[in-house]
mmCIF file of C-alpha atoms in Angstrom:
data_model
loop_
_atom_site.group_PDB
_atom_site.id
_atom_site.type_symbol
_atom_site.label_atom_id
_atom_site.label_comp_id
_atom_site.label_asym_id
_atom_site.label_seq_id
_atom_site.Cartn_x
_atom_site.Cartn_y
_atom_site.Cartn_z
ATOM 1 C CA UNK A 9 2.677 -23.930 34.284
ATOM 2 C CA UNK A 10 -0.643 -22.123 34.043
ATOM 3 C CA UNK A 11 -2.533 -21.892 30.733
ATOM 4 C CA UNK A 12 -2.300 -18.667 28.752
ATOM 5 C CA UNK A 13 -4.987 -16.050 29.193
ATOM 6 C CA UNK A 14 -7.231 -14.930 26.350
ATOM 7 C CA UNK A 15 -5.262 -11.664 26.200
ATOM 8 C CA UNK A 16 -1.974 -13.561 25.866
ATOM 9 C CA UNK A 17 -3.427 -15.751 23.114
ATOM 10 C CA UNK A 18 -4.737 -12.667 21.293
ATOM 11 C CA UNK A 19 -1.313 -10.983 21.547
ATOM 12 C CA UNK A 20 0.409 -14.087 20.152
ATOM 13 C CA UNK A 21 -2.122 -14.323 17.331
ATOM 14 C CA UNK A 22 -1.618 -10.628 16.475
ATOM 15 C CA UNK A 23 2.169 -11.032 16.498
ATOM 16 C CA UNK A 24 2.028 -14.155 14.294
ATOM 17 C CA UNK A 25 -0.300 -12.529 11.760
ATOM 18 C CA UNK A 26 1.936 -9.465 11.567
ATOM 19 C CA UNK A 27 4.985 -11.711 11.107
ATOM 20 C CA UNK A 28 3.190 -13.663 8.356
ATOM 21 C CA UNK A 29 2.000 -10.557 6.514
ATOM 22 C CA UNK A 30 5.430 -8.930 6.630
ATOM 23 C CA UNK A 31 6.949 -12.109 5.209
ATOM 24 C CA UNK A 32 4.188 -12.317 2.574
ATOM 25 C CA UNK A 33 4.953 -8.772 1.403
ATOM 26 C CA UNK A 34 8.651 -9.603 1.056
ATOM 27 C CA UNK A 35 7.914 -12.828 -0.834
ATOM 28 C CA UNK A 36 5.410 -11.045 -3.084
ATOM 29 C CA UNK A 37 8.086 -8.516 -4.042
ATOM 30 C CA UNK A 38 10.339 -11.430 -5.040
ATOM 31 C CA UNK A 39 7.829 -13.770 -6.714
ATOM 32 C CA UNK A 40 4.646 -11.817 -7.383
ATOM 33 C CA UNK A 41 1.424 -13.802 -7.542
ATOM 34 C CA UNK A 42 3.484 -17.006 -7.824
ATOM 35 C CA UNK A 43 4.169 -16.907 -4.079
ATOM 36 C CA UNK A 44 3.055 -19.931 -2.091
ATOM 37 C CA UNK A 45 2.169 -20.361 1.583
ATOM 38 C CA UNK A 46 5.305 -22.504 1.956
ATOM 39 C CA UNK A 47 7.481 -19.587 0.721
ATOM 40 C CA UNK A 48 5.879 -17.291 3.291
ATOM 41 C CA UNK A 49 6.466 -19.834 6.080
ATOM 42 C CA UNK A 50 10.171 -20.064 5.184
ATOM 43 C CA UNK A 51 10.559 -16.261 5.054
ATOM 44 C CA UNK A 52 8.703 -15.849 8.382
ATOM 45 C CA UNK A 53 10.744 -18.676 9.931
ATOM 46 C CA UNK A 54 7.545 -20.430 10.925
ATOM 47 C CA UNK A 55 6.243 -23.911 10.300
ATOM 48 C CA UNK A 56 4.105 -24.433 7.215
ATOM 49 C CA UNK A 57 1.279 -25.667 9.451
ATOM 50 C CA UNK A 58 1.423 -22.494 11.535
ATOM 51 C CA UNK A 59 0.952 -20.244 8.517
ATOM 52 C CA UNK A 60 -1.693 -22.567 7.083
ATOM 53 C CA UNK A 61 -3.542 -22.386 10.417
ATOM 54 C CA UNK A 62 -4.066 -18.643 9.833
ATOM 55 C CA UNK A 63 -4.456 -18.666 6.044
ATOM 56 C CA UNK A 64 -5.870 -21.599 4.092
ATOM 57 C CA UNK A 65 -4.552 -20.254 0.769
ATOM 58 C CA UNK A 66 -2.444 -17.463 -0.655
ATOM 59 C CA UNK A 67 -5.435 -15.493 -1.920
ATOM 60 C CA UNK A 68 -6.849 -15.168 1.604
ATOM 61 C CA UNK A 69 -3.412 -14.051 2.802
ATOM 62 C CA UNK A 70 -3.007 -11.499 0.014
ATOM 63 C CA UNK A 71 -6.507 -10.173 0.585
ATOM 64 C CA UNK A 72 -5.731 -9.600 4.269
ATOM 65 C CA UNK A 73 -2.389 -8.030 3.335
ATOM 66 C CA UNK A 74 -4.021 -5.566 0.938
ATOM 67 C CA UNK A 75 -6.842 -4.601 3.321
ATOM 68 C CA UNK A 76 -4.275 -3.948 6.044
ATOM 69 C CA UNK A 77 -2.178 -1.918 3.580
ATOM 70 C CA UNK A 78 -5.242 0.153 2.681
ATOM 71 C CA UNK A 79 -5.767 1.015 6.354
ATOM 72 C CA UNK A 80 -2.059 1.837 6.725
ATOM 73 C CA UNK A 81 -2.115 4.092 3.647
ATOM 74 C CA UNK A 82 -5.257 5.876 4.829
ATOM 75 C CA UNK A 83 -3.682 6.551 8.227
ATOM 76 C CA UNK A 84 -0.422 7.732 6.644
ATOM 77 C CA UNK A 85 -2.059 10.373 4.430
ATOM 78 C CA UNK A 86 -4.506 11.618 7.078
ATOM 79 C CA UNK A 87 -2.495 14.809 7.827
ATOM 80 C CA UNK A 88 -2.901 15.913 4.186
ATOM 81 C CA UNK A 89 -6.675 16.229 4.512
ATOM 82 C CA UNK A 90 -6.391 18.730 7.348
ATOM 83 C CA UNK A 91 -3.349 20.599 6.048
ATOM 84 C CA UNK A 92 -3.338 24.202 4.990
ATOM 85 C CA UNK A 93 -2.434 25.865 1.711
ATOM 86 C CA UNK A 94 -5.186 24.706 -0.603
ATOM 87 C CA UNK A 95 -5.658 21.848 -3.029
ATOM 88 C CA UNK A 96 -2.278 21.419 -4.694
ATOM 89 C CA UNK A 97 -0.240 21.984 -1.531
ATOM 90 C CA UNK A 98 -2.380 19.418 0.248
ATOM 91 C CA UNK A 99 -2.000 17.075 -2.746
ATOM 92 C CA UNK A 100 1.781 17.469 -2.506
ATOM 93 C CA UNK A 101 1.667 16.646 1.207
ATOM 94 C CA UNK A 102 -0.519 13.623 0.422
ATOM 95 C CA UNK A 103 1.944 12.447 -2.263
ATOM 96 C CA UNK A 104 4.962 12.890 -0.007
ATOM 97 C CA UNK A 105 3.305 10.960 2.841
ATOM 98 C CA UNK A 106 2.114 8.184 0.546
ATOM 99 C CA UNK A 107 5.514 7.776 -1.124
ATOM 100 C CA UNK A 108 7.212 7.651 2.277
ATOM 101 C CA UNK A 109 4.764 4.969 3.439
ATOM 102 C CA UNK A 110 5.310 2.962 0.221
ATOM 103 C CA UNK A 111 9.030 2.846 0.827
ATOM 104 C CA UNK A 112 8.678 2.041 4.539
ATOM 105 C CA UNK A 113 5.965 -0.588 4.124
ATOM 106 C CA UNK A 114 6.165 -2.901 1.098
ATOM 107 C CA UNK A 115 2.506 -3.895 1.567
ATOM 108 C CA UNK A 116 1.411 -0.322 0.787
ATOM 109 C CA UNK A 117 3.545 -0.365 -2.363
ATOM 110 C CA UNK A 118 1.977 -3.709 -3.334
ATOM 111 C CA UNK A 119 -1.495 -2.230 -2.808
ATOM 112 C CA UNK A 120 -0.802 0.776 -5.063
ATOM 113 C CA UNK A 121 0.875 -1.370 -7.718
ATOM 114 C CA UNK A 122 -2.005 -3.849 -7.627
ATOM 115 C CA UNK A 123 -4.602 -1.082 -7.925
ATOM 116 C CA UNK A 124 -2.620 0.460 -10.809
ATOM 117 C CA UNK A 125 -2.598 -2.973 -12.501
ATOM 118 C CA UNK A 126 -6.374 -3.244 -11.895
ATOM 119 C CA UNK A 127 -5.865 -6.497 -9.940
ATOM 120 C CA UNK A 128 -5.257 -8.340 -13.218
ATOM 121 C CA UNK A 129 -3.086 -11.003 -11.512
ATOM 122 C CA UNK A 130 -5.851 -11.948 -9.116
ATOM 123 C CA UNK A 131 -8.577 -14.461 -9.990
ATOM 124 C CA UNK A 132 -12.267 -13.673 -10.065
ATOM 125 C CA UNK A 133 -13.815 -10.559 -8.674
ATOM 126 C CA UNK A 134 -12.801 -10.933 -5.031
ATOM 127 C CA UNK A 135 -11.003 -7.576 -4.908
ATOM 128 C CA UNK A 136 -13.849 -5.430 -6.272
ATOM 129 C CA UNK A 137 -14.843 -4.295 -2.773
ATOM 130 C CA UNK A 138 -11.234 -3.418 -1.895
ATOM 131 C CA UNK A 139 -10.934 -1.391 -5.093
ATOM 132 C CA UNK A 140 -14.177 0.455 -4.302
ATOM 133 C CA UNK A 141 -13.014 1.330 -0.786
ATOM 134 C CA UNK A 142 -9.619 2.454 -2.140
ATOM 135 C CA UNK A 143 -11.410 4.749 -4.584
ATOM 136 C CA UNK A 144 -13.633 6.178 -1.861
ATOM 137 C CA UNK A 145 -11.011 6.696 0.853
ATOM 138 C CA UNK A 146 -7.795 7.405 -1.050
ATOM 139 C CA UNK A 147 -8.193 8.112 -4.757
ATOM 140 C CA UNK A 148 -11.304 10.304 -5.030
ATOM 141 C CA UNK A 149 -10.327 12.610 -2.132
ATOM 142 C CA UNK A 150 -6.939 13.018 -3.838
ATOM 143 C CA UNK A 151 -8.633 13.840 -7.166
ATOM 144 C CA UNK A 152 -10.705 16.446 -5.332
ATOM 145 C CA UNK A 153 -7.522 18.131 -4.048
ATOM 146 C CA UNK A 154 -6.073 18.155 -7.568
ATOM 147 C CA UNK A 155 -9.306 19.589 -8.999
ATOM 148 C CA UNK A 156 -9.257 22.407 -6.428
ATOM 149 C CA UNK A 157 -5.687 23.317 -7.386
ATOM 150 C CA UNK A 158 -5.906 23.129 -11.172
ATOM 151 C CA UNK A 159 -7.216 26.000 -13.248
ATOM 152 C CA UNK A 160 -7.768 23.754 -16.240
ATOM 153 C CA UNK A 161 -7.210 20.190 -17.379
ATOM 154 C CA UNK A 162 -8.468 16.862 -16.174
ATOM 155 C CA UNK A 163 -8.060 16.225 -12.443
ATOM 156 C CA UNK A 164 -8.462 12.449 -12.952
ATOM 157 C CA UNK A 165 -5.768 12.323 -15.632
ATOM 158 C CA UNK A 166 -3.406 14.385 -13.476
ATOM 159 C CA UNK A 167 -4.118 12.224 -10.399
ATOM 160 C CA UNK A 168 -3.432 9.069 -12.427
ATOM 161 C CA UNK A 169 -0.130 10.470 -13.682
ATOM 162 C CA UNK A 170 0.898 11.381 -10.140
ATOM 163 C CA UNK A 171 -0.080 7.966 -8.759
ATOM 164 C CA UNK A 172 1.802 6.274 -11.599
ATOM 165 C CA UNK A 173 4.875 8.388 -10.904
ATOM 166 C CA UNK A 174 4.757 7.593 -7.182
ATOM 167 C CA UNK A 175 4.409 3.857 -7.833
ATOM 168 C CA UNK A 176 7.254 3.964 -10.368
ATOM 169 C CA UNK A 177 9.596 5.864 -8.033
ATOM 170 C CA UNK A 178 8.773 3.538 -5.138
ATOM 171 C CA UNK A 179 9.370 0.493 -7.378
ATOM 172 C CA UNK A 180 12.801 1.752 -8.437
ATOM 173 C CA UNK A 181 13.814 2.235 -4.838
ATOM 174 C CA UNK A 182 12.301 -0.984 -3.494
ATOM 175 C CA UNK A 183 13.509 -3.299 -6.262
ATOM 176 C CA UNK A 184 16.981 -1.759 -6.323
ATOM 177 C CA UNK A 185 17.311 -1.864 -2.521
ATOM 178 C CA UNK A 186 17.718 1.902 -2.187
ATOM 179 C CA UNK A 187 15.126 2.409 0.568
ATOM 180 C CA UNK A 188 17.339 4.714 2.606
ATOM 181 C CA UNK A 189 18.369 6.785 -0.387
ATOM 182 C CA UNK A 190 14.977 8.025 -1.561
ATOM 183 C CA UNK A 191 14.305 11.746 -1.189
ATOM 184 C CA UNK A 192 10.514 12.062 -1.083
ATOM 185 C CA UNK A 193 10.634 15.863 -1.096
ATOM 186 C CA UNK A 194 12.777 16.022 -4.221
ATOM 187 C CA UNK A 195 10.666 13.452 -6.074
ATOM 188 C CA UNK A 196 7.338 15.084 -5.190
ATOM 189 C CA UNK A 197 8.694 18.553 -6.053
ATOM 190 C CA UNK A 198 9.787 17.234 -9.443
ATOM 191 C CA UNK A 199 6.414 15.586 -10.115
ATOM 192 C CA UNK A 200 4.425 18.658 -9.086
ATOM 193 C CA UNK A 201 6.621 21.066 -11.027
ATOM 194 C CA UNK A 202 4.800 19.778 -14.089
ATOM 195 C CA UNK A 203 1.394 20.024 -12.409
ATOM 196 C CA UNK A 204 1.417 23.477 -10.831
ATOM 197 C CA UNK A 205 -0.296 26.163 -12.917
ATOM 198 C CA UNK A 206 2.238 28.307 -14.777
ATOM 199 C CA UNK A 207 2.542 31.892 -13.605
ATOM 200 C CA UNK A 208 1.528 34.450 -16.235
#
């Protein structure tokens, strides 16, 4: 039997890391910050040593999970930046895409919930860079869309209320195992009905 090629080893490593991160997201939804590497190994159906080989502690694993989720969220909302219809219509598209991604990918939900909680469960300041990149790539462009669409009021306050609503709706569906029942269009329409400027 010939030894594996570098490409084969890289593919196995990529598959294992994806398997570990998916399991970590599921365990985090069950246990929160109390998750342990051993819990992730059991959920991923891998040996403890295998998971430990990739991640020396849960904080390294969670950091990787959240960075990956940030990239996934950024990719998911990309069509909103180039959409037509102006600020609020683009913000609605953004919200719909982000909510859909939250429900499909628990890691994205965990990212948004963690940002909303200001990383208060995590020790030290290790997530400051992640928060800064989230602000730059996701939050501030969204605030800009809201600002363009509002005639008055605070764009930041409105953006925060929308983000909070999206996280809350995603949480209800994820924690109550209703992932196939969520209607992103209906939820986003309801949220934005209170945001759209009233016709005079």
